[in-house]
CSV table of C-alpha atoms in Angstrom, one decimal:
chain,number,residue,atom,x,y,z
A,1,MET,CA,223.0,157.9,33.8
A,2,ILE,CA,221.6,154.9,35.7
A,3,LYS,CA,218.0,155.1,34.0
A,4,ARG,CA,220.0,155.6,30.6
A,5,ARG,CA,221.8,152.7,31.4
A,6,VAL,CA,218.5,150.7,32.0
A,7,ALA,CA,217.0,151.9,29.0
A,8,VAL,CA,220.1,150.7,26.9
A,9,LEU,CA,219.9,147.2,28.5
A,10,ILE,CA,216.4,146.8,28.0
A,11,LEU,CA,216.7,148.0,24.2
A,12,ALA,CA,219.4,145.3,23.9
A,13,ILE,CA,217.0,142.5,25.3
A,14,VAL,CA,214.1,143.7,23.0
A,15,SER,CA,216.3,143.5,20.2
A,16,SER,CA,217.9,140.3,21.0
A,17,THR,CA,214.4,138.9,21.3
A,18,LEU,CA,213.4,140.1,17.9
A,19,LEU,CA,216.1,138.5,15.9
A,20,VAL,CA,215.4,135.2,17.9
A,21,GLY,CA,211.9,135.3,16.6
A,22,CYS,CA,212.7,135.7,13.1
A,23,ASN,CA,215.6,133.2,13.3
A,24,ASN,CA,212.8,130.2,14.5
A,25,LEU,CA,210.1,131.8,12.2
A,26,SER,CA,212.9,131.2,9.1
A,27,ARG,CA,213.5,127.8,10.3
A,28,GLU,CA,210.1,126.3,11.3
A,29,HIS,CA,207.8,128.4,8.4
A,30,PRO,CA,210.3,128.4,5.6
A,31,ASP,CA,207.4,129.1,3.1
A,32,ARG,CA,206.4,132.3,4.8
A,33,ILE,CA,210.2,133.7,4.1
A,34,VAL,CA,210.3,134.6,0.2
A,35,ASN,CA,213.0,136.3,-1.0
A,36,VAL,CA,212.2,138.9,-3.7
A,37,ASP,CA,214.9,140.5,-5.6
A,38,PRO,CA,214.0,144.1,-7.0
A,39,SER,CA,213.5,143.8,-10.9
A,40,ILE,CA,212.4,146.6,-13.4
A,41,GLY,CA,209.1,147.2,-14.4
A,42,TYR,CA,206.7,149.8,-16.8
A,43,LEU,CA,204.8,152.0,-14.3
A,44,ASP,CA,202.5,155.2,-15.1
A,45,GLY,CA,204.6,155.8,-18.1
A,46,LYS,CA,208.5,155.4,-16.6
A,47,PHE,CA,210.6,152.4,-16.2
A,48,ARG,CA,210.5,152.2,-11.8
A,49,ILE,CA,211.9,149.5,-9.6
A,50,CYS,CA,209.3,147.1,-8.6
A,51,ARG,CA,209.3,143.5,-6.6
A,52,GLU,CA,206.5,141.5,-7.8
A,53,ASN,CA,204.4,141.1,-10.9
A,54,CYS,CA,206.6,144.0,-12.7
A,55,PRO,CA,204.3,145.1,-16.0
A,56,LYS,CA,206.2,145.0,-19.2
A,57,ARG,CA,206.2,148.2,-21.6
A,58,THR,CA,204.3,146.6,-24.6
A,59,GLU,CA,206.0,145.7,-27.6
A,60,LYS,CA,206.4,147.5,-30.9
A,61,VAL,CA,204.6,146.0,-33.7
A,62,LEU,CA,206.7,144.9,-36.5
A,63,ASP,CA,205.9,146.2,-39.9
A,64,ASP,CA,205.9,143.2,-41.9
A,65,ALA,CA,205.8,144.0,-45.3
A,66,ASP,CA,208.5,146.8,-44.3
A,67,TYR,CA,210.6,143.9,-42.5
A,68,ALA,CA,210.4,141.4,-45.9
A,69,VAL,CA,212.0,144.1,-48.0
A,70,MET,CA,214.9,145.0,-45.7
A,71,GLN,CA,215.6,141.3,-44.2
A,72,ALA,CA,214.9,139.4,-47.7
A,73,PRO,CA,217.9,137.9,-48.9
A,74,PRO,CA,218.6,138.7,-52.5
A,75,VAL,CA,216.1,137.2,-54.8
A,76,SER,CA,218.0,134.7,-58.2
A,77,ILE,CA,216.3,136.2,-61.3
A,78,GLN,CA,218.7,135.3,-63.9
A,79,GLN,CA,216.1,132.8,-65.4
A,80,SER,CA,212.7,134.4,-64.8
A,81,GLU,CA,213.9,138.4,-64.9
A,82,PRO,CA,212.2,140.3,-67.5
A,83,PRO,CA,213.8,140.7,-70.9
A,84,ILE,CA,216.4,143.8,-72.2
A,85,THR,CA,213.7,146.6,-73.0
A,86,LEU,CA,214.6,147.8,-76.0
A,87,PRO,CA,214.3,151.8,-76.3
A,88,VAL,CA,211.2,152.9,-77.5
A,89,SER,CA,211.3,156.0,-79.9
A,90,ILE,CA,207.8,158.4,-78.7
A,91,ALA,CA,206.4,161.5,-80.7
A,92,ILE,CA,207.4,164.5,-79.7
A,93,PRO,CA,207.9,167.8,-81.6
A,94,ALA,CA,209.1,167.7,-85.2
A,95,ASN,CA,212.6,168.6,-84.9
A,96,GLU,CA,213.0,166.5,-81.8
A,97,HIS,CA,213.7,163.0,-81.0
A,98,ALA,CA,213.3,160.5,-77.8
A,99,ASP,CA,213.7,157.3,-76.6
A,100,ILE,CA,212.6,155.3,-73.6
A,101,PHE,CA,215.2,152.9,-71.4
A,102,ILE,CA,213.9,150.5,-68.9
A,103,VAL,CA,216.5,149.6,-66.6
A,104,GLN,CA,215.5,147.0,-64.1
A,105,PHE,CA,216.4,146.8,-60.8
A,106,GLU,CA,217.0,143.6,-57.9
A,107,PHE,CA,214.4,143.0,-55.5
A,108,GLY,CA,214.7,145.6,-52.6
A,109,LYS,CA,218.1,146.9,-53.5
A,110,SER,CA,219.4,150.1,-55.7
A,111,ILE,CA,221.5,147.8,-57.8
A,112,PRO,CA,220.3,146.4,-61.5
A,113,THR,CA,220.0,142.8,-62.6
A,114,SER,CA,222.1,141.7,-64.8
A,115,ASN,CA,219.7,142.5,-67.9
A,116,GLY,CA,219.7,145.9,-66.4
A,117,TYR,CA,223.1,146.1,-66.3
A,118,LYS,CA,222.9,145.4,-70.5
A,119,THR,CA,220.4,147.8,-70.9
A,120,ILE,CA,222.1,151.0,-69.0
A,121,ALA,CA,224.8,150.0,-71.0
A,122,LEU,CA,222.8,150.8,-74.2
A,123,LEU,CA,221.4,153.9,-72.7
A,124,THR,CA,225.0,155.5,-72.1
A,125,LYS,CA,226.4,154.9,-75.6
A,126,ALA,CA,223.1,156.5,-76.5
A,127,ALA,CA,223.5,159.2,-74.4
A,128,LYS,CA,227.1,160.4,-75.1
A,129,GLN,CA,226.0,160.2,-78.9
A,130,THR,CA,223.3,161.9,-79.3
A,131,ALA,CA,221.4,163.4,-76.3
A,132,VAL,CA,220.6,167.3,-75.4
A,133,ALA,CA,218.4,166.2,-72.4
A,134,ILE,CA,217.8,163.0,-70.1
A,135,GLU,CA,214.5,162.7,-67.7
A,136,LEU,CA,214.9,159.9,-65.2
A,137,ILE,CA,212.2,158.3,-63.1
A,138,GLY,CA,213.0,155.6,-60.2
A,139,GLU,CA,210.3,153.6,-59.5
A,140,THR,CA,209.7,150.3,-56.9
A,141,ASP,CA,207.4,147.4,-56.8
A,142,ASP,CA,204.6,147.8,-53.5
A,143,ILE,CA,206.0,145.7,-51.5
A,144,GLY,CA,206.9,147.3,-48.1
A,145,THR,CA,205.9,150.9,-46.9
A,146,GLN,CA,205.9,154.4,-48.7
A,147,LYS,CA,208.7,155.7,-46.7
A,148,TYR,CA,210.9,152.8,-47.5
A,149,ASN,CA,210.1,152.8,-51.0
A,150,ASP,CA,210.4,156.4,-51.8
A,151,LYS,CA,214.1,156.0,-50.6
A,152,LEU,CA,214.6,153.1,-52.5
A,153,ALA,CA,213.4,154.4,-55.9
A,154,SER,CA,215.6,157.6,-55.3
A,155,ARG,CA,218.6,155.4,-54.6
A,156,ARG,CA,217.9,153.8,-58.0
A,157,MET,CA,217.3,157.2,-59.9
A,158,ASN,CA,221.1,157.9,-58.3
A,159,PHE,CA,222.2,155.0,-59.5
A,160,VAL,CA,221.6,156.2,-62.8
A,161,VAL,CA,222.9,159.7,-62.4
A,162,ARG,CA,226.0,159.0,-61.0
A,163,TRP,CA,227.1,156.0,-63.7
A,164,LEU,CA,226.0,158.3,-66.7
A,165,LYS,CA,228.0,161.2,-65.3
A,166,SER,CA,230.8,158.5,-64.4
A,167,HIS,CA,231.0,157.5,-68.2
A,168,GLY,CA,231.1,160.7,-69.5
A,169,VAL,CA,227.4,161.6,-70.5
A,170,ASN,CA,227.0,165.8,-70.3
A,171,ALA,CA,223.2,166.0,-71.0
A,172,ARG,CA,221.1,167.9,-68.7
A,173,ILE,CA,219.8,165.4,-66.6
A,174,SER,CA,216.0,165.9,-64.4
A,175,VAL,CA,214.9,163.3,-62.1
A,176,GLU,CA,211.8,161.8,-59.9
A,177,ALA,CA,211.5,159.1,-57.8
A,178,LYS,CA,208.3,157.4,-57.3
A,179,GLY,CA,208.1,154.5,-54.4
A,180,GLY,CA,205.0,152.0,-54.6
A,181,CYS,CA,202.8,150.9,-51.6
A,182,CYS,CA,201.3,148.7,-49.9
A,183,HIS,CA,201.2,145.2,-51.2
A,184,PRO,CA,199.8,143.0,-48.6
A,185,ALA,CA,201.4,139.9,-47.3
A,186,PRO,CA,201.9,137.4,-48.1
A,187,TYR,CA,203.5,138.0,-51.6
A,188,ASP,CA,205.8,136.5,-54.4
A,189,THR,CA,208.8,138.6,-55.1
A,190,THR,CA,210.0,136.8,-58.3
A,191,GLU,CA,206.0,137.3,-60.1
A,192,THR,CA,206.9,139.5,-63.2
A,193,ALA,CA,204.2,141.9,-62.5
A,194,LEU,CA,206.1,143.1,-59.4
A,195,GLN,CA,209.7,143.0,-61.2
A,196,GLU,CA,208.8,144.7,-64.1
A,197,LYS,CA,208.0,147.7,-61.3
A,198,ARG,CA,211.8,147.9,-60.0
A,199,ARG,CA,213.1,149.9,-62.3
A,200,VAL,CA,214.6,153.4,-63.5
A,201,GLN,CA,212.9,154.9,-67.0
A,202,ALA,CA,215.0,157.1,-69.0
A,203,LYS,CA,214.0,159.0,-71.6
A,204,VAL,CA,216.9,160.2,-73.7
A,205,GLN,CA,216.1,163.4,-76.2
A,206,GLN,CA,217.8,164.3,-78.8
A,207,THR,CA,217.6,167.3,-81.4
A,208,ILE,CA,216.9,166.5,-85.0
A,209,GLU,CA,219.2,168.3,-87.4
A,210,LYS,CA,217.9,169.3,-90.9
A,211,GLY,CA,217.8,165.9,-93.1
A,212,GLY,CA,216.8,164.1,-90.3
A,213,ARG,CA,220.3,163.2,-88.8
A,214,THR,CA,220.5,163.6,-84.9
A,215,ARG,CA,222.8,166.2,-83.1
A,216,LYS,CA,226.3,165.1,-82.4
């Protein structure tokens, strides 16, 4: 029992001495005592707790072209957008006739330009009167990634499909989407050659009855 008490007393004295020494060290040499808060670092492929010089994970490299397509504000092209493309007749079998309509779209959007809406109105009128089959091809300019533009071309094509069906067009409709890629930066979104690629091409096919009249 006496030995145990002596051991406890010695331990208490040693602990007090150490505490006093640490306290004096912090007063006399404050520069040697540094409080380092733990942080999160990227170590060996995982995020771990570390205290000094914590390595950070490498940031993703942003695709500038894709970012430009998604973030660019709508481009005002009322003064410079391509003119309305009137339907063009193409040569096909003798008892058939086809017209091509070009519906232009806004930059990075599945919404037609002001002239595009005028063209889609002409397309709808022709399709309701005489069409037996309609072929639609959604297209984009080549600003942006292939993945983004493929989706954009599909959305433009689907816009025209929904428009025609909602306006009473019952003709058979076949569809295709072709996104462009990959114009290097910098680029001018108002460039005429690029504007002309933002479109849906519609081929309206009609059957011609005897006497030269299209079927209605």
